[in-house]
């Protein structure tokens, strides 16, 4: 059974399952989900908690000994297993499979994992965990959902803001959900319940955004000129190496060209996306981009990228930062290239 963090409280009101797994890289959502499960377990008499943090030196026989010892007592316990690497190894995989197959009514087990890659998702231990646990996805909040997420959090503290102010706040905290939550709590401390003005929010909120190159390429693909400019400035301000930025932009351009070529030979778009290894969450974005950006423009973009690469390597002169800006803007606005 898979649920998202917003559904967890409703689920716990109905039942307390013997096995939970929190999977994902969004630290705030993972922390909140774990806290909610632990608090609910305490309310139901699972007062004792034992924590096992798994690294490459972890002895999985310790877990088996713990299970044998705990079965001798009637105390209700919470078993908290944390696997930061997401790789339990062969012995750990077998231990997790055994855990899934034999669950004690006196034990609530909570397993915390980072985002799991596709290869690991096909492993026997992960499939067993998917089948036997209530799995909570602690995934990053997409840019398109961030404003709504903030609005819901503000509503919990009986505060509201206008849509344009909400978008301003979302732009300020993009990519850093933990800091976003801190800023939202700050608004509750500074101002009473009710409608907050733009000045209230502007004066209270720091610029806590943490940008990444994948957000930059997403802005380029979705033709979001303002967001592209803001993220690029943020990356440059944080000292992100230009080769990393350029690579993040050229990779989706090449993928779009590959899709165009496949469709041009008569292949269905869905199959072309699959062959280009476009992951499911990105297929809608890439489909829109394929329809918006013609092959000629994409080829020009690659030529422009090649000229920027020469600047980075020092074999050509030019303003690298400005050229990266122009490369993205010309794709977001479908301008022709002079390069």
mmCIF file of C-alpha atoms in Angstrom:
data_model
loop_
_atom_site.group_PDB
_atom_site.id
_atom_site.type_symbol
_atom_site.label_atom_id
_atom_site.label_comp_id
_atom_site.label_asym_id
_atom_site.label_seq_id
_atom_site.Cartn_x
_atom_site.Cartn_y
_atom_site.Cartn_z
ATOM 1 C CA UNK A 1 0.000 0.000 0.000
ATOM 2 C CA UNK A 2 1.458 3.353 -1.035
ATOM 3 C CA UNK A 3 0.311 6.723 0.284
ATOM 4 C CA UNK A 4 1.612 10.275 0.183
ATOM 5 C CA UNK A 5 2.447 12.219 3.369
ATOM 6 C CA UNK A 6 -0.833 14.156 3.228
ATOM 7 C CA UNK A 7 -2.762 10.884 3.558
ATOM 8 C CA UNK A 8 -0.817 9.535 6.541
ATOM 9 C CA UNK A 9 -2.853 11.095 9.372
ATOM 10 C CA UNK A 10 -6.109 9.906 7.807
ATOM 11 C CA UNK A 11 -4.658 6.398 7.466
ATOM 12 C CA UNK A 12 -3.501 6.314 11.105
ATOM 13 C CA UNK A 13 -6.962 7.316 12.305
ATOM 14 C CA UNK A 14 -8.266 4.086 10.773
ATOM 15 C CA UNK A 15 -5.451 1.667 11.592
ATOM 16 C CA UNK A 16 -1.903 1.220 12.840
ATOM 17 C CA UNK A 17 -0.076 -1.123 10.483
ATOM 18 C CA UNK A 18 2.763 -3.380 11.688
ATOM 19 C CA UNK A 19 5.206 -2.156 9.039
ATOM 20 C CA UNK A 20 5.870 1.296 7.581
ATOM 21 C CA UNK A 21 8.469 2.399 5.040
ATOM 22 C CA UNK A 22 9.318 6.033 4.330
ATOM 23 C CA UNK A 23 11.064 6.366 0.967
ATOM 24 C CA UNK A 24 12.393 9.582 -0.566
ATOM 25 C CA UNK A 25 14.886 12.423 -0.404
ATOM 26 C CA UNK A 26 12.683 15.231 0.913
ATOM 27 C CA UNK A 27 14.041 15.574 4.436
ATOM 28 C CA UNK A 28 11.174 17.596 5.894
ATOM 29 C CA UNK A 29 8.437 15.244 4.661
ATOM 30 C CA UNK A 30 10.386 12.172 5.815
ATOM 31 C CA UNK A 31 10.954 13.684 9.270
ATOM 32 C CA UNK A 32 7.319 14.688 9.653
ATOM 33 C CA UNK A 33 6.042 11.277 8.543
ATOM 34 C CA UNK A 34 8.369 9.483 10.964
ATOM 35 C CA UNK A 35 7.362 11.797 13.829
ATOM 36 C CA UNK A 36 3.672 11.210 13.089
ATOM 37 C CA UNK A 37 4.069 7.416 13.066
ATOM 38 C CA UNK A 38 6.143 7.427 16.268
ATOM 39 C CA UNK A 39 3.647 9.673 18.080
ATOM 40 C CA UNK A 40 0.715 7.498 17.021
ATOM 41 C CA UNK A 41 2.575 4.354 18.098
ATOM 42 C CA UNK A 42 3.210 5.856 21.555
ATOM 43 C CA UNK A 43 -0.487 6.652 21.904
ATOM 44 C CA UNK A 44 -1.225 2.968 21.291
ATOM 45 C CA UNK A 45 1.209 1.718 23.910
ATOM 46 C CA UNK A 46 4.363 1.213 21.848
ATOM 47 C CA UNK A 47 6.426 3.146 24.378
ATOM 48 C CA UNK A 48 9.854 1.588 23.822
ATOM 49 C CA UNK A 49 11.850 2.489 20.715
ATOM 50 C CA UNK A 50 15.024 0.854 19.417
ATOM 51 C CA UNK A 51 16.979 2.477 16.583
ATOM 52 C CA UNK A 52 19.243 0.665 14.117
ATOM 53 C CA UNK A 53 21.212 2.850 11.688
ATOM 54 C CA UNK A 54 22.614 0.784 8.828
ATOM 55 C CA UNK A 55 26.013 1.501 7.279
ATOM 56 C CA UNK A 56 28.558 -0.729 5.522
ATOM 57 C CA UNK A 57 29.776 -2.076 8.885
ATOM 58 C CA UNK A 58 26.317 -2.921 10.227
ATOM 59 C CA UNK A 59 25.893 -6.467 11.536
ATOM 60 C CA UNK A 60 22.436 -7.648 10.511
ATOM 61 C CA UNK A 61 22.602 -10.487 13.047
ATOM 62 C CA UNK A 62 22.063 -7.807 15.711
ATOM 63 C CA UNK A 63 18.588 -7.269 14.284
ATOM 64 C CA UNK A 64 17.800 -10.977 14.445
ATOM 65 C CA UNK A 65 18.993 -11.124 18.067
ATOM 66 C CA UNK A 66 16.820 -8.103 18.870
ATOM 67 C CA UNK A 67 13.774 -9.807 17.388
ATOM 68 C CA UNK A 68 14.426 -12.998 19.347
ATOM 69 C CA UNK A 69 14.889 -11.117 22.617
ATOM 70 C CA UNK A 70 11.854 -8.888 22.127
ATOM 71 C CA UNK A 71 9.663 -11.930 21.495
ATOM 72 C CA UNK A 72 10.409 -13.099 25.060
ATOM 73 C CA UNK A 73 8.683 -10.046 26.509
ATOM 74 C CA UNK A 74 5.169 -8.728 26.094
ATOM 75 C CA UNK A 75 6.211 -5.089 25.854
ATOM 76 C CA UNK A 76 5.081 -3.215 22.785
ATOM 77 C CA UNK A 77 8.037 -1.741 20.901
ATOM 78 C CA UNK A 78 8.819 0.424 17.901
ATOM 79 C CA UNK A 79 11.667 -0.860 15.734
ATOM 80 C CA UNK A 80 13.223 2.088 13.876
ATOM 81 C CA UNK A 81 15.546 0.992 11.023
ATOM 82 C CA UNK A 82 17.346 3.708 9.062
ATOM 83 C CA UNK A 83 19.223 2.900 5.845
ATOM 84 C CA UNK A 84 20.694 6.223 4.589
ATOM 85 C CA UNK A 85 22.417 4.611 1.589
ATOM 86 C CA UNK A 86 19.310 2.754 0.427
ATOM 87 C CA UNK A 87 21.566 -0.295 -0.050
ATOM 88 C CA UNK A 88 21.143 -2.927 2.690
ATOM 89 C CA UNK A 89 23.373 -5.419 0.884
ATOM 90 C CA UNK A 90 22.709 -9.119 0.360
ATOM 91 C CA UNK A 91 22.467 -9.996 4.066
ATOM 92 C CA UNK A 92 20.333 -6.941 4.767
ATOM 93 C CA UNK A 93 18.037 -7.716 1.867
ATOM 94 C CA UNK A 94 17.403 -11.189 3.265
ATOM 95 C CA UNK A 95 16.780 -9.712 6.721
ATOM 96 C CA UNK A 96 14.214 -7.271 5.332
ATOM 97 C CA UNK A 97 12.475 -10.077 3.430
ATOM 98 C CA UNK A 98 12.290 -12.099 6.667
ATOM 99 C CA UNK A 99 10.954 -9.063 8.500
ATOM 100 C CA UNK A 100 8.209 -8.669 5.907
ATOM 101 C CA UNK A 101 7.208 -12.313 6.197
ATOM 102 C CA UNK A 102 6.981 -12.524 10.003
ATOM 103 C CA UNK A 103 5.541 -9.460 11.706
ATOM 104 C CA UNK A 104 4.806 -9.455 15.435
ATOM 105 C CA UNK A 105 1.680 -7.756 16.840
ATOM 106 C CA UNK A 106 3.866 -6.381 19.647
ATOM 107 C CA UNK A 107 6.213 -4.577 17.247
ATOM 108 C CA UNK A 108 5.699 -1.644 14.905
ATOM 109 C CA UNK A 109 8.550 -1.458 12.401
ATOM 110 C CA UNK A 110 9.529 1.775 10.662
ATOM 111 C CA UNK A 111 12.108 1.613 7.855
ATOM 112 C CA UNK A 112 13.471 4.865 6.425
ATOM 113 C CA UNK A 113 15.146 4.922 3.002
ATOM 114 C CA UNK A 114 16.269 7.591 0.519
ATOM 115 C CA UNK A 115 15.013 7.671 -3.059
ATOM 116 C CA UNK A 116 15.491 4.200 -4.521
ATOM 117 C CA UNK A 117 16.948 3.784 -8.012
ATOM 118 C CA UNK A 118 15.163 1.720 -10.645
ATOM 119 C CA UNK A 119 17.518 -1.250 -10.368
ATOM 120 C CA UNK A 120 17.020 -1.517 -6.603
ATOM 121 C CA UNK A 121 13.247 -1.201 -7.059
ATOM 122 C CA UNK A 122 13.322 -4.568 -8.840
ATOM 123 C CA UNK A 123 15.169 -6.325 -5.989
ATOM 124 C CA UNK A 124 13.385 -9.020 -3.979
ATOM 125 C CA UNK A 125 13.757 -7.176 -0.680
ATOM 126 C CA UNK A 126 12.258 -3.936 -2.003
ATOM 127 C CA UNK A 127 9.385 -5.719 -3.717
ATOM 128 C CA UNK A 128 8.685 -7.550 -0.442
ATOM 129 C CA UNK A 129 8.722 -4.218 1.380
ATOM 130 C CA UNK A 130 6.344 -2.683 -1.177
ATOM 131 C CA UNK A 131 3.951 -5.608 -0.781
ATOM 132 C CA UNK A 132 4.025 -5.863 3.027
ATOM 133 C CA UNK A 133 4.328 -2.273 4.228
ATOM 134 C CA UNK A 134 2.468 0.980 4.158
ATOM 135 C CA UNK A 135 4.937 2.936 2.017
ATOM 136 C CA UNK A 136 5.045 6.727 2.301
ATOM 137 C CA UNK A 137 6.643 8.639 -0.583
ATOM 138 C CA UNK A 138 8.748 11.519 0.746
ATOM 139 C CA UNK A 139 9.409 13.054 -2.661
ATOM 140 C CA UNK A 140 10.383 16.690 -3.281
ATOM 141 C CA UNK A 141 7.466 19.041 -3.907
ATOM 142 C CA UNK A 142 7.346 19.935 -7.609
ATOM 143 C CA UNK A 143 7.531 23.615 -8.535
ATOM 144 C CA UNK A 144 3.978 23.478 -9.877
ATOM 145 C CA UNK A 145 2.684 22.214 -6.500
ATOM 146 C CA UNK A 146 4.802 24.347 -4.165
ATOM 147 C CA UNK A 147 2.434 27.320 -3.909
ATOM 148 C CA UNK A 148 -0.483 25.018 -3.061
ATOM 149 C CA UNK A 149 1.649 23.236 -0.437
ATOM 150 C CA UNK A 150 2.539 26.575 1.183
ATOM 151 C CA UNK A 151 -1.103 27.670 1.090
ATOM 152 C CA UNK A 152 -2.150 24.499 2.925
ATOM 153 C CA UNK A 153 0.550 24.982 5.570
ATOM 154 C CA UNK A 154 -0.488 28.586 6.138
ATOM 155 C CA UNK A 155 -4.129 27.513 6.457
ATOM 156 C CA UNK A 156 -3.162 25.171 9.305
ATOM 157 C CA UNK A 157 -2.062 28.249 11.271
ATOM 158 C CA UNK A 158 -5.145 30.183 10.081
ATOM 159 C CA UNK A 159 -3.205 32.545 7.837
ATOM 160 C CA UNK A 160 -3.893 33.390 4.202
ATOM 161 C CA UNK A 161 -2.192 35.392 1.446
ATOM 162 C CA UNK A 162 -3.156 36.611 -2.015
ATOM 163 C CA UNK A 163 -2.134 34.493 -5.046
ATOM 164 C CA UNK A 164 0.614 36.894 -6.200
ATOM 165 C CA UNK A 165 2.090 37.027 -2.686
ATOM 166 C CA UNK A 166 1.849 33.247 -2.501
ATOM 167 C CA UNK A 167 3.861 32.919 -5.707
ATOM 168 C CA UNK A 168 6.420 35.412 -4.382
ATOM 169 C CA UNK A 169 6.854 33.258 -1.280
ATOM 170 C CA UNK A 170 7.106 30.068 -3.352
ATOM 171 C CA UNK A 171 9.847 31.626 -5.488
ATOM 172 C CA UNK A 172 11.788 32.608 -2.373
ATOM 173 C CA UNK A 173 11.818 29.127 -0.839
ATOM 174 C CA UNK A 174 11.972 26.914 -3.934
ATOM 175 C CA UNK A 175 14.199 23.874 -3.533
ATOM 176 C CA UNK A 176 14.534 24.115 0.250
ATOM 177 C CA UNK A 177 11.395 22.733 1.864
ATOM 178 C CA UNK A 178 12.862 22.560 5.362
ATOM 179 C CA UNK A 179 13.697 26.262 5.270
ATOM 180 C CA UNK A 180 10.288 26.947 3.714
ATOM 181 C CA UNK A 181 8.580 25.375 6.715
ATOM 182 C CA UNK A 182 10.735 27.474 9.046
ATOM 183 C CA UNK A 183 9.694 30.635 7.216
ATOM 184 C CA UNK A 184 6.020 29.633 7.397
ATOM 185 C CA UNK A 185 6.333 29.091 11.152
ATOM 186 C CA UNK A 186 8.027 32.478 11.430
ATOM 187 C CA UNK A 187 4.962 34.117 9.877
ATOM 188 C CA UNK A 188 2.823 32.533 12.610
ATOM 189 C CA UNK A 189 5.108 33.968 15.279
ATOM 190 C CA UNK A 190 5.219 37.457 13.771
ATOM 191 C CA UNK A 191 1.604 37.957 12.702
ATOM 192 C CA UNK A 192 -1.857 36.992 13.997
ATOM 193 C CA UNK A 193 -4.280 34.739 12.097
ATOM 194 C CA UNK A 194 -5.929 36.275 9.071
ATOM 195 C CA UNK A 195 -4.879 37.800 5.761
ATOM 196 C CA UNK A 196 -1.193 38.654 5.418
ATOM 197 C CA UNK A 197 -0.146 41.503 3.139
ATOM 198 C CA UNK A 198 2.681 41.382 0.637
ATOM 199 C CA UNK A 199 4.709 43.686 2.894
ATOM 200 C CA UNK A 200 4.210 41.316 5.834
ATOM 201 C CA UNK A 201 5.605 38.407 3.843
ATOM 202 C CA UNK A 202 8.375 40.361 2.138
ATOM 203 C CA UNK A 203 9.667 41.765 5.430
ATOM 204 C CA UNK A 204 9.592 38.407 7.196
ATOM 205 C CA UNK A 205 10.903 35.936 4.653
ATOM 206 C CA UNK A 206 14.546 35.396 3.788
ATOM 207 C CA UNK A 207 15.704 34.321 0.338
ATOM 208 C CA UNK A 208 16.305 30.680 1.251
ATOM 209 C CA UNK A 209 15.970 29.093 -2.193
ATOM 210 C CA UNK A 210 18.453 26.369 -3.047
ATOM 211 C CA UNK A 211 18.681 25.916 -6.767
ATOM 212 C CA UNK A 212 19.693 22.863 -8.741
ATOM 213 C CA UNK A 213 20.553 22.374 -12.390
ATOM 214 C CA UNK A 214 17.579 20.066 -12.975
ATOM 215 C CA UNK A 215 15.176 22.842 -11.974
ATOM 216 C CA UNK A 216 16.947 25.034 -14.533
ATOM 217 C CA UNK A 217 16.408 22.564 -17.378
ATOM 218 C CA UNK A 218 12.778 22.101 -16.281
ATOM 219 C CA UNK A 219 12.222 25.869 -16.522
ATOM 220 C CA UNK A 220 13.745 25.834 -20.011
ATOM 221 C CA UNK A 221 11.544 22.948 -21.146
ATOM 222 C CA UNK A 222 8.364 24.514 -19.759
ATOM 223 C CA UNK A 223 9.115 27.927 -21.334
ATOM 224 C CA UNK A 224 9.177 29.628 -17.922
ATOM 225 C CA UNK A 225 11.437 32.568 -18.754
ATOM 226 C CA UNK A 226 11.202 34.292 -15.373
ATOM 227 C CA UNK A 227 11.952 31.101 -13.461
ATOM 228 C CA UNK A 228 14.827 30.204 -15.788
ATOM 229 C CA UNK A 229 16.443 33.601 -15.221
ATOM 230 C CA UNK A 230 15.986 33.425 -11.451
ATOM 231 C CA UNK A 231 17.373 29.890 -11.117
ATOM 232 C CA UNK A 232 20.367 30.628 -13.350
ATOM 233 C CA UNK A 233 21.213 33.693 -11.267
ATOM 234 C CA UNK A 234 20.879 31.577 -8.126
ATOM 235 C CA UNK A 235 23.165 28.853 -9.479
ATOM 236 C CA UNK A 236 25.767 31.393 -10.525
ATOM 237 C CA UNK A 237 25.521 33.101 -7.132
ATOM 238 C CA UNK A 238 26.109 29.750 -5.404
ATOM 239 C CA UNK A 239 29.188 29.110 -7.558
ATOM 240 C CA UNK A 240 27.820 26.174 -9.557
ATOM 241 C CA UNK A 241 30.447 25.207 -12.183
ATOM 242 C CA UNK A 242 29.444 26.330 -15.716
ATOM 243 C CA UNK A 243 30.166 22.865 -17.224
ATOM 244 C CA UNK A 244 27.556 21.370 -14.881
ATOM 245 C CA UNK A 245 24.982 23.988 -15.890
ATOM 246 C CA UNK A 246 25.706 23.521 -19.596
ATOM 247 C CA UNK A 247 25.443 19.738 -19.324
ATOM 248 C CA UNK A 248 22.032 20.013 -17.635
ATOM 249 C CA UNK A 249 20.792 22.132 -20.552
ATOM 250 C CA UNK A 250 22.264 20.156 -23.444
ATOM 251 C CA UNK A 251 21.125 16.714 -22.269
ATOM 252 C CA UNK A 252 17.365 17.404 -22.633
ATOM 253 C CA UNK A 253 18.011 19.193 -25.945
ATOM 254 C CA UNK A 254 19.672 16.043 -27.312
ATOM 255 C CA UNK A 255 16.823 13.938 -25.941
ATOM 256 C CA UNK A 256 14.252 16.131 -27.695
ATOM 257 C CA UNK A 257 16.120 15.753 -30.977
ATOM 258 C CA UNK A 258 16.213 11.978 -30.511
ATOM 259 C CA UNK A 259 12.440 11.956 -29.953
ATOM 260 C CA UNK A 260 11.847 14.137 -33.032
ATOM 261 C CA UNK A 261 13.936 11.766 -35.159
ATOM 262 C CA UNK A 262 12.048 8.711 -33.890
ATOM 263 C CA UNK A 263 8.645 10.296 -34.493
ATOM 264 C CA UNK A 264 9.834 11.340 -37.958
ATOM 265 C CA UNK A 265 10.368 7.676 -38.846
ATOM 266 C CA UNK A 266 6.774 6.874 -37.919
ATOM 267 C CA UNK A 267 7.290 5.714 -34.350
ATOM 268 C CA UNK A 268 4.476 6.645 -31.894
ATOM 269 C CA UNK A 269 5.388 9.461 -29.516
ATOM 270 C CA UNK A 270 4.828 7.277 -26.436
ATOM 271 C CA UNK A 271 7.291 4.698 -27.760
ATOM 272 C CA UNK A 272 9.785 7.411 -28.720
ATOM 273 C CA UNK A 273 9.677 8.758 -25.158
ATOM 274 C CA UNK A 274 10.219 5.266 -23.764
ATOM 275 C CA UNK A 275 13.140 4.577 -26.122
ATOM 276 C CA UNK A 276 14.717 7.891 -25.097
ATOM 277 C CA UNK A 277 14.442 6.761 -21.456
ATOM 278 C CA UNK A 278 12.269 9.673 -20.396
ATOM 279 C CA UNK A 279 11.049 8.798 -16.906
ATOM 280 C CA UNK A 280 7.323 8.854 -16.280
ATOM 281 C CA UNK A 281 7.235 12.040 -14.163
ATOM 282 C CA UNK A 282 8.908 13.980 -16.981
ATOM 283 C CA UNK A 283 6.917 12.634 -19.926
ATOM 284 C CA UNK A 284 4.260 15.363 -19.846
ATOM 285 C CA UNK A 285 6.925 18.095 -19.803
ATOM 286 C CA UNK A 286 8.905 16.487 -22.630
ATOM 287 C CA UNK A 287 5.777 15.892 -24.722
ATOM 288 C CA UNK A 288 4.867 19.575 -24.518
ATOM 289 C CA UNK A 289 8.457 20.584 -25.307
ATOM 290 C CA UNK A 290 8.610 18.308 -28.371
ATOM 291 C CA UNK A 291 5.483 19.952 -29.766
ATOM 292 C CA UNK A 292 6.759 23.448 -28.975
ATOM 293 C CA UNK A 293 10.393 23.242 -30.117
ATOM 294 C CA UNK A 294 11.089 22.248 -33.749
ATOM 295 C CA UNK A 295 14.215 20.240 -34.674
ATOM 296 C CA UNK A 296 15.846 23.200 -36.460
ATOM 297 C CA UNK A 297 15.717 25.303 -33.307
ATOM 298 C CA UNK A 298 17.084 22.438 -31.208
ATOM 299 C CA UNK A 299 20.000 21.944 -33.612
ATOM 300 C CA UNK A 300 20.772 25.657 -33.368
ATOM 301 C CA UNK A 301 20.685 25.308 -29.589
ATOM 302 C CA UNK A 302 23.305 22.555 -29.724
ATOM 303 C CA UNK A 303 25.534 24.758 -31.882
ATOM 304 C CA UNK A 304 25.132 27.547 -29.337
ATOM 305 C CA UNK A 305 25.966 25.107 -26.530
ATOM 306 C CA UNK A 306 29.096 24.035 -28.408
ATOM 307 C CA UNK A 307 30.248 27.658 -28.623
ATOM 308 C CA UNK A 308 29.671 28.067 -24.863
ATOM 309 C CA UNK A 309 31.691 24.897 -24.261
ATOM 310 C CA UNK A 310 34.612 26.429 -26.167
ATOM 311 C CA UNK A 311 34.379 29.525 -23.955
ATOM 312 C CA UNK A 312 34.426 27.360 -20.826
ATOM 313 C CA UNK A 313 37.531 25.551 -22.109
ATOM 314 C CA UNK A 314 39.228 28.862 -22.840
ATOM 315 C CA UNK A 315 39.572 28.394 -26.594
ATOM 316 C CA UNK A 316 37.026 31.118 -27.380
ATOM 317 C CA UNK A 317 36.220 34.462 -25.807
ATOM 318 C CA UNK A 318 32.842 35.512 -24.460
ATOM 319 C CA UNK A 319 30.668 36.085 -21.412
ATOM 320 C CA UNK A 320 29.817 32.545 -20.298
ATOM 321 C CA UNK A 321 27.113 33.627 -17.856
ATOM 322 C CA UNK A 322 25.350 35.785 -20.413
ATOM 323 C CA UNK A 323 25.560 33.077 -23.087
ATOM 324 C CA UNK A 324 24.004 30.523 -20.718
ATOM 325 C CA UNK A 325 21.225 33.023 -20.122
ATOM 326 C CA UNK A 326 20.721 33.596 -23.852
ATOM 327 C CA UNK A 327 20.725 29.861 -24.595
ATOM 328 C CA UNK A 328 17.878 29.266 -22.171
ATOM 329 C CA UNK A 329 15.908 32.370 -23.059
ATOM 330 C CA UNK A 330 16.001 31.632 -26.758
ATOM 331 C CA UNK A 331 14.506 28.210 -26.088
ATOM 332 C CA UNK A 332 11.880 29.514 -23.684
ATOM 333 C CA UNK A 333 10.867 32.189 -26.213
ATOM 334 C CA UNK A 334 11.653 30.214 -29.410
ATOM 335 C CA UNK A 335 14.032 32.851 -30.769
ATOM 336 C CA UNK A 336 16.382 32.041 -33.635
ATOM 337 C CA UNK A 337 20.106 31.750 -33.022
ATOM 338 C CA UNK A 338 22.917 33.767 -34.508
ATOM 339 C CA UNK A 339 25.483 31.118 -33.590
#
